[in-house]
Short mmCIF file of C-alpha atoms and ligand atoms in Angstrom, two decimals:
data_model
loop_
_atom_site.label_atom_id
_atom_site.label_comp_id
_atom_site.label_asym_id
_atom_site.label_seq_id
_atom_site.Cartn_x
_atom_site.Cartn_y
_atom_site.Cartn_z
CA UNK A 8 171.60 115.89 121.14
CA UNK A 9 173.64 118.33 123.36
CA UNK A 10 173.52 115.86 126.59
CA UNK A 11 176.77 114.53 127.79
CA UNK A 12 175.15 111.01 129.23
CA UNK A 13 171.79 110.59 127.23
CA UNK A 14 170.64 110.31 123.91
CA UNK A 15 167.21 112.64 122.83
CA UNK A 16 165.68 111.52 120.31
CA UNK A 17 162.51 113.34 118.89
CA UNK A 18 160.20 112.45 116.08
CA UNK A 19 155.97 112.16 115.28
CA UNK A 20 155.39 113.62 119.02
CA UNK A 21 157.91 111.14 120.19
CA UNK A 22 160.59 111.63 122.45
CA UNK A 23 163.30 108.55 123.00
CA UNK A 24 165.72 109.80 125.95
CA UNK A 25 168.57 106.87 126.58
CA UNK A 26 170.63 106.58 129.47
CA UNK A 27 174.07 106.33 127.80
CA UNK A 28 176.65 105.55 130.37
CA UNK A 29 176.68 101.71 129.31
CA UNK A 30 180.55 101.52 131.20
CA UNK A 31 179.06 102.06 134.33
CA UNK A 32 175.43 100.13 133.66
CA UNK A 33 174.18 103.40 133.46
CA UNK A 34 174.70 104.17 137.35
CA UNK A 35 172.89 107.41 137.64
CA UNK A 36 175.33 109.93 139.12
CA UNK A 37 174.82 113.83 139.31
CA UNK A 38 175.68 114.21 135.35
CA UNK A 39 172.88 112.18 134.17
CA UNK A 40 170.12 113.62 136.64
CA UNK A 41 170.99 116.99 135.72
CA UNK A 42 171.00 116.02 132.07
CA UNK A 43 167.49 114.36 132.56
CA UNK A 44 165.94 116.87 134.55
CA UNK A 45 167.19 119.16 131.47
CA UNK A 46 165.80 116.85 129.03
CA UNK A 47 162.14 116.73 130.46
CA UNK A 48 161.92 120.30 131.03
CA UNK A 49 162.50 120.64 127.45
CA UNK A 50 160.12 118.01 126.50
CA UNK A 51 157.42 119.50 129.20
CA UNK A 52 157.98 122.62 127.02
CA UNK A 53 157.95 121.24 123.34
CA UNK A 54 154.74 121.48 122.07
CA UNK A 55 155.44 118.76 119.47
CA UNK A 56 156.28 116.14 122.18
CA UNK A 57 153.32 114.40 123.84
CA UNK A 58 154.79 110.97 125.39
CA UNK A 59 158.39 110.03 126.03
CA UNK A 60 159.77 106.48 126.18
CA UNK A 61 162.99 106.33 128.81
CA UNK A 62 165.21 103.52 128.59
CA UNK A 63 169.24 102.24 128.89
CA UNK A 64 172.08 101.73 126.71
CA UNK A 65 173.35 98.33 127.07
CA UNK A 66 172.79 95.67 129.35
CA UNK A 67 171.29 98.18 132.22
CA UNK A 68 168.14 100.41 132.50
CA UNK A 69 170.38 101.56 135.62
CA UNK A 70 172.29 100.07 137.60
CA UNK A 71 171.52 102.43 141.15
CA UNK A 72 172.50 105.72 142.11
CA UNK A 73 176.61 105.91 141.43
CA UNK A 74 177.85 104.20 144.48
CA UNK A 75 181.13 105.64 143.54
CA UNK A 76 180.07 109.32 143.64
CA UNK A 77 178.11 108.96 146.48
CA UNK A 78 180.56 106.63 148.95
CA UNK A 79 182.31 109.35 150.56
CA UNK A 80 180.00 112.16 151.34
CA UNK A 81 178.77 113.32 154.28
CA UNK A 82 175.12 113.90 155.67
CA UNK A 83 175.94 117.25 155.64
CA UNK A 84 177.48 117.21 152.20
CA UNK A 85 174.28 115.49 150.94
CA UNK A 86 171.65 117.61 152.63
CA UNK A 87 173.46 120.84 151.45
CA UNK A 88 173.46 119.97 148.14
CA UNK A 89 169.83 118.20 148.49
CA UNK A 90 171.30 115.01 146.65
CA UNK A 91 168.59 113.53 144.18
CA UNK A 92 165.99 116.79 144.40
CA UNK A 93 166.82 116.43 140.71
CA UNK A 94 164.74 113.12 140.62
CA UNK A 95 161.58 115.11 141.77
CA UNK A 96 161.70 117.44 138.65
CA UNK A 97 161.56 114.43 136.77
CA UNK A 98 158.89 113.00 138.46
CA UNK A 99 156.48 116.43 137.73
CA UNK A 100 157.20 116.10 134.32
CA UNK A 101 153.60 116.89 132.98
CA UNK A 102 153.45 114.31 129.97
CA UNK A 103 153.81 110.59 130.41
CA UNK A 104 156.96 109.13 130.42
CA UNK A 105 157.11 104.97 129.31
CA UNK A 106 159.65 102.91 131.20
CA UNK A 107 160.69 100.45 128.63
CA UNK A 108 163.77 98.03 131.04
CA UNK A 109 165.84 96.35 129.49
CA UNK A 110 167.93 95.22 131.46
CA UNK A 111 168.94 95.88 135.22
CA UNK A 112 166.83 98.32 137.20
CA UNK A 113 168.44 97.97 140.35
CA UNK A 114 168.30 100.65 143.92
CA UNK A 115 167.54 104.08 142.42
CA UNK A 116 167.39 102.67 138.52
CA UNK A 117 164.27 100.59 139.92
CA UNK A 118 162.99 103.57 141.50
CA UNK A 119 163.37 105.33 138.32
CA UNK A 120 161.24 102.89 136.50
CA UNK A 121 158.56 103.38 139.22
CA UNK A 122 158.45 106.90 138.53
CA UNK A 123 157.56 106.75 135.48
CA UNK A 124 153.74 106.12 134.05
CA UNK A 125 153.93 102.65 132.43
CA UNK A 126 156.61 100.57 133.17
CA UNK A 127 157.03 98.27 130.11
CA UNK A 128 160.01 95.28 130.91
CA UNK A 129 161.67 92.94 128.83
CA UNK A 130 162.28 89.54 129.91
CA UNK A 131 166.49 90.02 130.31
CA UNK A 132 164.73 92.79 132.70
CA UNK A 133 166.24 92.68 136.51
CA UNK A 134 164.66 94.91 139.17
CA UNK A 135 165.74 95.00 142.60
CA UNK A 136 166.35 97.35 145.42
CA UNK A 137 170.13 96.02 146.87
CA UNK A 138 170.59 99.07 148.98
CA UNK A 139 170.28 96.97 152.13
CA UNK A 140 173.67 95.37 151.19
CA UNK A 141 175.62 98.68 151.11
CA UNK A 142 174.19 99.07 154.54
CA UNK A 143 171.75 102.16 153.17
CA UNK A 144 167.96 102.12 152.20
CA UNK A 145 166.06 103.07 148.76
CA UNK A 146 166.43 106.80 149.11
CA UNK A 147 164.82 107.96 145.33
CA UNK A 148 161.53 107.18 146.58
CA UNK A 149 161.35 103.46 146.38
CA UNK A 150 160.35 102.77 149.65
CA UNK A 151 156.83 104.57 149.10
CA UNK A 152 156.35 103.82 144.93
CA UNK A 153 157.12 100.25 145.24
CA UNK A 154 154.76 99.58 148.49
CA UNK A 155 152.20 101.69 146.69
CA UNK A 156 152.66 99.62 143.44
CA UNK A 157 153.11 95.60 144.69
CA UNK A 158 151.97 96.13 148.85
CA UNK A 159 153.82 95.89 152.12
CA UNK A 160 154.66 92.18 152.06
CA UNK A 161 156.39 92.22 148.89
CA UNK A 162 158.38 95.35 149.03
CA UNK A 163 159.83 94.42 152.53
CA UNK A 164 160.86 91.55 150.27
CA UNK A 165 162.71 93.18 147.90
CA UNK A 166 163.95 96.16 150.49
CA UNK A 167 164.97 93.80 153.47
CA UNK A 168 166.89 91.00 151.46
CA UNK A 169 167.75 92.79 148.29
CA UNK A 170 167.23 90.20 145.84
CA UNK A 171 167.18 90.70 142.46
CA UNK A 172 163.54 89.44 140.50
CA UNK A 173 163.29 89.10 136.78
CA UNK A 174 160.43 90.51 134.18
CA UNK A 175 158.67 87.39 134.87
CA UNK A 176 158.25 87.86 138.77
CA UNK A 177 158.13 92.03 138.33
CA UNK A 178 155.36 92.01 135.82
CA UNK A 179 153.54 89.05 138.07
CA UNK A 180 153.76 91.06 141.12
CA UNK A 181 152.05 94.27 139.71
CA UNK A 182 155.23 96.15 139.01
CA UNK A 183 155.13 96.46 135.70
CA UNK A 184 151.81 97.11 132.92
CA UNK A 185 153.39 95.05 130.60
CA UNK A 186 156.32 92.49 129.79
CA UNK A 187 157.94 91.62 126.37
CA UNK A 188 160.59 89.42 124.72
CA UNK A 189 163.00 91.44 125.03
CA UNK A 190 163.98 92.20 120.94
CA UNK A 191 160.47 93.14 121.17
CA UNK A 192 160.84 95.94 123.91
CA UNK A 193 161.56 98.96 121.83
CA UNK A 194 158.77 97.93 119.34
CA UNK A 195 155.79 97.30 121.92
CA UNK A 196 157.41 100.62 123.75
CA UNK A 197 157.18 102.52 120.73
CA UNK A 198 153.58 101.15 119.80
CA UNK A 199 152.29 102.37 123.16
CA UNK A 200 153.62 105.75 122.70
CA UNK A 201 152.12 106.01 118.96
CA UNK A 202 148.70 105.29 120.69
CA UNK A 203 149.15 107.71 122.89
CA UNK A 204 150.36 110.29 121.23
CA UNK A 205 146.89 110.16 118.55
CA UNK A 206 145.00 111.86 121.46
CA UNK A 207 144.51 115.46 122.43
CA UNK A 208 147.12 116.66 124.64
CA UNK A 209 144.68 118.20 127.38
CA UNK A 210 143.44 114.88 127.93
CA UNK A 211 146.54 113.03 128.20
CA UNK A 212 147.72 115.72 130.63
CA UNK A 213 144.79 115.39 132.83
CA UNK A 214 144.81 111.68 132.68
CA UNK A 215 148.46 111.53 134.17
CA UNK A 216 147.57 114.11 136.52
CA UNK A 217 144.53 112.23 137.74
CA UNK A 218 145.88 108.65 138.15
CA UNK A 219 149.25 110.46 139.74
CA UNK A 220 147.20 112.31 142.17
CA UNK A 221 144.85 109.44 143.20
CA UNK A 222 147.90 108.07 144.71
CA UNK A 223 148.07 111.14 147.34
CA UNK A 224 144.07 111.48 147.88
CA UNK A 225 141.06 109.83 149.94
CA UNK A 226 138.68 108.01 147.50
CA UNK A 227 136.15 111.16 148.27
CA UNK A 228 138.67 113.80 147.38
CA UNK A 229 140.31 111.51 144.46
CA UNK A 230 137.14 111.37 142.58
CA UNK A 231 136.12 115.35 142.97
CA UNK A 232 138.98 115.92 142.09
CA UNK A 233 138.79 113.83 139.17
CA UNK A 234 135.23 115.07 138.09
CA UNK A 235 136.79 118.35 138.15
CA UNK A 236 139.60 117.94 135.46
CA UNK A 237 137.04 115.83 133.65
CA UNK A 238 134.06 118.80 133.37
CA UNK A 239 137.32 121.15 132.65
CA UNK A 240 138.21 119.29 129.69
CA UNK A 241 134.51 120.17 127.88
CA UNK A 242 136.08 123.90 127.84
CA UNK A 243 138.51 121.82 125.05
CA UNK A 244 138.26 122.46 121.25
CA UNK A 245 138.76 118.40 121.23
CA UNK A 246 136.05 117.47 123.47
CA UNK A 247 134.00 118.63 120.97
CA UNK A 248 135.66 117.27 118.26
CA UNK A 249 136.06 113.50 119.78
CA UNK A 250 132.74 113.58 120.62
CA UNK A 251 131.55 115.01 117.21
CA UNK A 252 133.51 112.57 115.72
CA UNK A 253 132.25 109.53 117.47
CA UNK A 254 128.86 110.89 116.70
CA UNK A 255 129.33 111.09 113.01
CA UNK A 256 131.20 108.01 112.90
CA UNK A 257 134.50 108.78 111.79
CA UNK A 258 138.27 109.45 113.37
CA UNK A 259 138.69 112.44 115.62
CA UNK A 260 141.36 115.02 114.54
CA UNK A 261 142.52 116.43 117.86
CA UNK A 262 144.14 120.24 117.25
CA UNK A 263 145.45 119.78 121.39
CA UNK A 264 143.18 122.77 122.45
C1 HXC B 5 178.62 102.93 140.25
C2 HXC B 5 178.41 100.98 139.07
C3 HXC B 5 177.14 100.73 139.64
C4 HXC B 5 176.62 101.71 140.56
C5 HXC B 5 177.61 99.11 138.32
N1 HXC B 5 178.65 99.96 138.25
N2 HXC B 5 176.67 99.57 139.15
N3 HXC B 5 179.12 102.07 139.38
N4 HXC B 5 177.41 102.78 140.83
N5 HXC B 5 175.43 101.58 141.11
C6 HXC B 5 179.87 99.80 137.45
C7 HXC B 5 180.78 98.76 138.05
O1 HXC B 5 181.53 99.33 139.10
C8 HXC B 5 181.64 98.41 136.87
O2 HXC B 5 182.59 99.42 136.65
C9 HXC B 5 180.66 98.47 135.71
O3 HXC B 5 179.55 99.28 136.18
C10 HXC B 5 180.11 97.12 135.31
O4 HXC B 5 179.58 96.48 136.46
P1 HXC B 5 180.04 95.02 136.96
O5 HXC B 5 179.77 94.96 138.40
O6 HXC B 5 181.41 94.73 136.50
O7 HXC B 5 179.03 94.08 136.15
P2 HXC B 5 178.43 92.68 136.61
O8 HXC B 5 179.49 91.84 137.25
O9 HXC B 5 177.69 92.12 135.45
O10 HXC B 5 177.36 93.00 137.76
C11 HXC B 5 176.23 93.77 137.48
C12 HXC B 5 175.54 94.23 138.81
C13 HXC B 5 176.58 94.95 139.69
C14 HXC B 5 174.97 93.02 139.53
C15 HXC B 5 174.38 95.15 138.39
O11 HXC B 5 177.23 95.96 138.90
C16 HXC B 5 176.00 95.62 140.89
O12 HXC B 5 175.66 94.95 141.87
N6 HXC B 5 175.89 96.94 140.87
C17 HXC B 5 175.45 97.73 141.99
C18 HXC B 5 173.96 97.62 142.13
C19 HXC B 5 173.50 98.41 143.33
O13 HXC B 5 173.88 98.15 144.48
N7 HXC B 5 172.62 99.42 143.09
C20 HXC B 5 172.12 100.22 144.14
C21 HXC B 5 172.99 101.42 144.27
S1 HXC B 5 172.53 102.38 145.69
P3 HXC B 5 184.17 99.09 136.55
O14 HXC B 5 184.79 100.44 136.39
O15 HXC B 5 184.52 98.36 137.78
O16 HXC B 5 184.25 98.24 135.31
C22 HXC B 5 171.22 103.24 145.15
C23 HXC B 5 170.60 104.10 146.14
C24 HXC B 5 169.49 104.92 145.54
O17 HXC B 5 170.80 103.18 144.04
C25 HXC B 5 168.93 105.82 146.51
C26 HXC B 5 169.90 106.73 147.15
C27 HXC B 5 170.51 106.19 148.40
#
């Protein structure tokens, strides 16, 4: 691939995009946002891809934001240049996007896991949000994902002492949707994304638009809003079809119209 700090690979509707700055646990400085924002526009735009798995090179997912680049700037510096916007192009990517972690997910590498869809974690997996100890806060969005995804109680936890919790303790707590030995990450990873990527694109578009806006909306709003996309999808070529097929009792061949 033509990325300078990740790996794409692409293949059956499949995309595999690797952090690959092992040296530095993968510590996600302006490079590698701007060569995954790149990456997921493509992806958003290939009509071959459906589902992407992301996941790290070496021992990290990611190791934080790169406390290196960052250490010196000003507020000024950072608000010019709207330091991490990048992350929120990632986070509208339109097709689901599989965490598989194995390894560290630490400050804005654990907030990168949470924006993703399904977080799947090995057990080597550590998450944590250490920020507190370089006298900052989570500042990718961690603050609101991680309440939203394991409560108040537990994310002042992790935000106000900064410990580090394995697999065991993520996936226990709600942070994760599933955990795996960890030579069995890629393979459960890549099983998930082979279901997924059987259906009918318009439906796996709505779904991750639907569960991501239920997050934002009153239960009232969340399900209009939801019966909407749903009565939208019968204007599908594969409504028909997946409904024809479970009719006539045999496999649905989705055209993704
Ligand atoms: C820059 C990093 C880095 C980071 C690791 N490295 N994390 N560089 N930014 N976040 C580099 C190290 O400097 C080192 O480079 C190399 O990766 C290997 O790391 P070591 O520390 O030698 O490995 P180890 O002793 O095994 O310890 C692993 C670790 C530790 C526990 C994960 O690296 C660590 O605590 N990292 C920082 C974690 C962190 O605080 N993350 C939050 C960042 S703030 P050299 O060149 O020395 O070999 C953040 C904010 C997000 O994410 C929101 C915006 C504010």
């Amino acid at each position: 691939s033509s990325y300078e700090s990740i790996i794409v690979e692409k293949n059956n509707r499949i995309a595999v995009v690797t952090l690959n700055r092992p040296e530095a646990l993968n510590a996600l400085n302006a490079q590698i946002m701007n060569d995954i924002v790149s990456a997921f526009d493509d992806i958003d735009r290939d009509p071959e891809i459906v589902v992407s798995i992301l996941t790290g090179a070496g021992r990290a997912f990611a190791a934080g934001a790169d406390i290196k680049e960052m250490k010196d700037q000003s507020f000024s510096d950072m608000f010019l240049a709207d330091y991490f916007a990048g992350w929120d192009k990632f986070a509208a990517c339109r097709k689901p996007v599989i965490a598989a972690v194995n390894g560290f997910a630490l400050g804005g590498g654990c907030e990168l896991a949470l924006m993703c869809d399904m977080l799947i974690a090995s057990d080597k997996a550590k998450f944590g949000q250490p920020e507190i100890k370089l006298g900052v806060t989570p500042g990718m969005g961690g603050s609101i994902r991680l309440t939203k995804a394991i409560g108040k109680a537990r994310a002042m936890d992790l935000v106000l002492t900064g410990r580090m919790i394995d697999g065991a303790e993520a996936n226990r707590i709600g942070m994760c949707s599933r955990l795996v030995e960890h030579d069995k990450l890629m393979d459960e990873a890549m099983s998930a994304a082979m279901e997924i990527a059987n259906y009918s694109l318009p439906s796996i578009l709505a779904s991750k638009e639907m569960v991501t806006r239920s997050l934002e909306l009153s239960t009232t709003e969340g399900v209009k809003y939801e019966r909407r996309l749903f009565m939208g999808l019968f204007g599908t070529l594969d409504q028909k079809e997946g409904m024809a097929a479970f009719a006539e009792k045999r496999k649905a061949s989705f055209l993704d119209k």
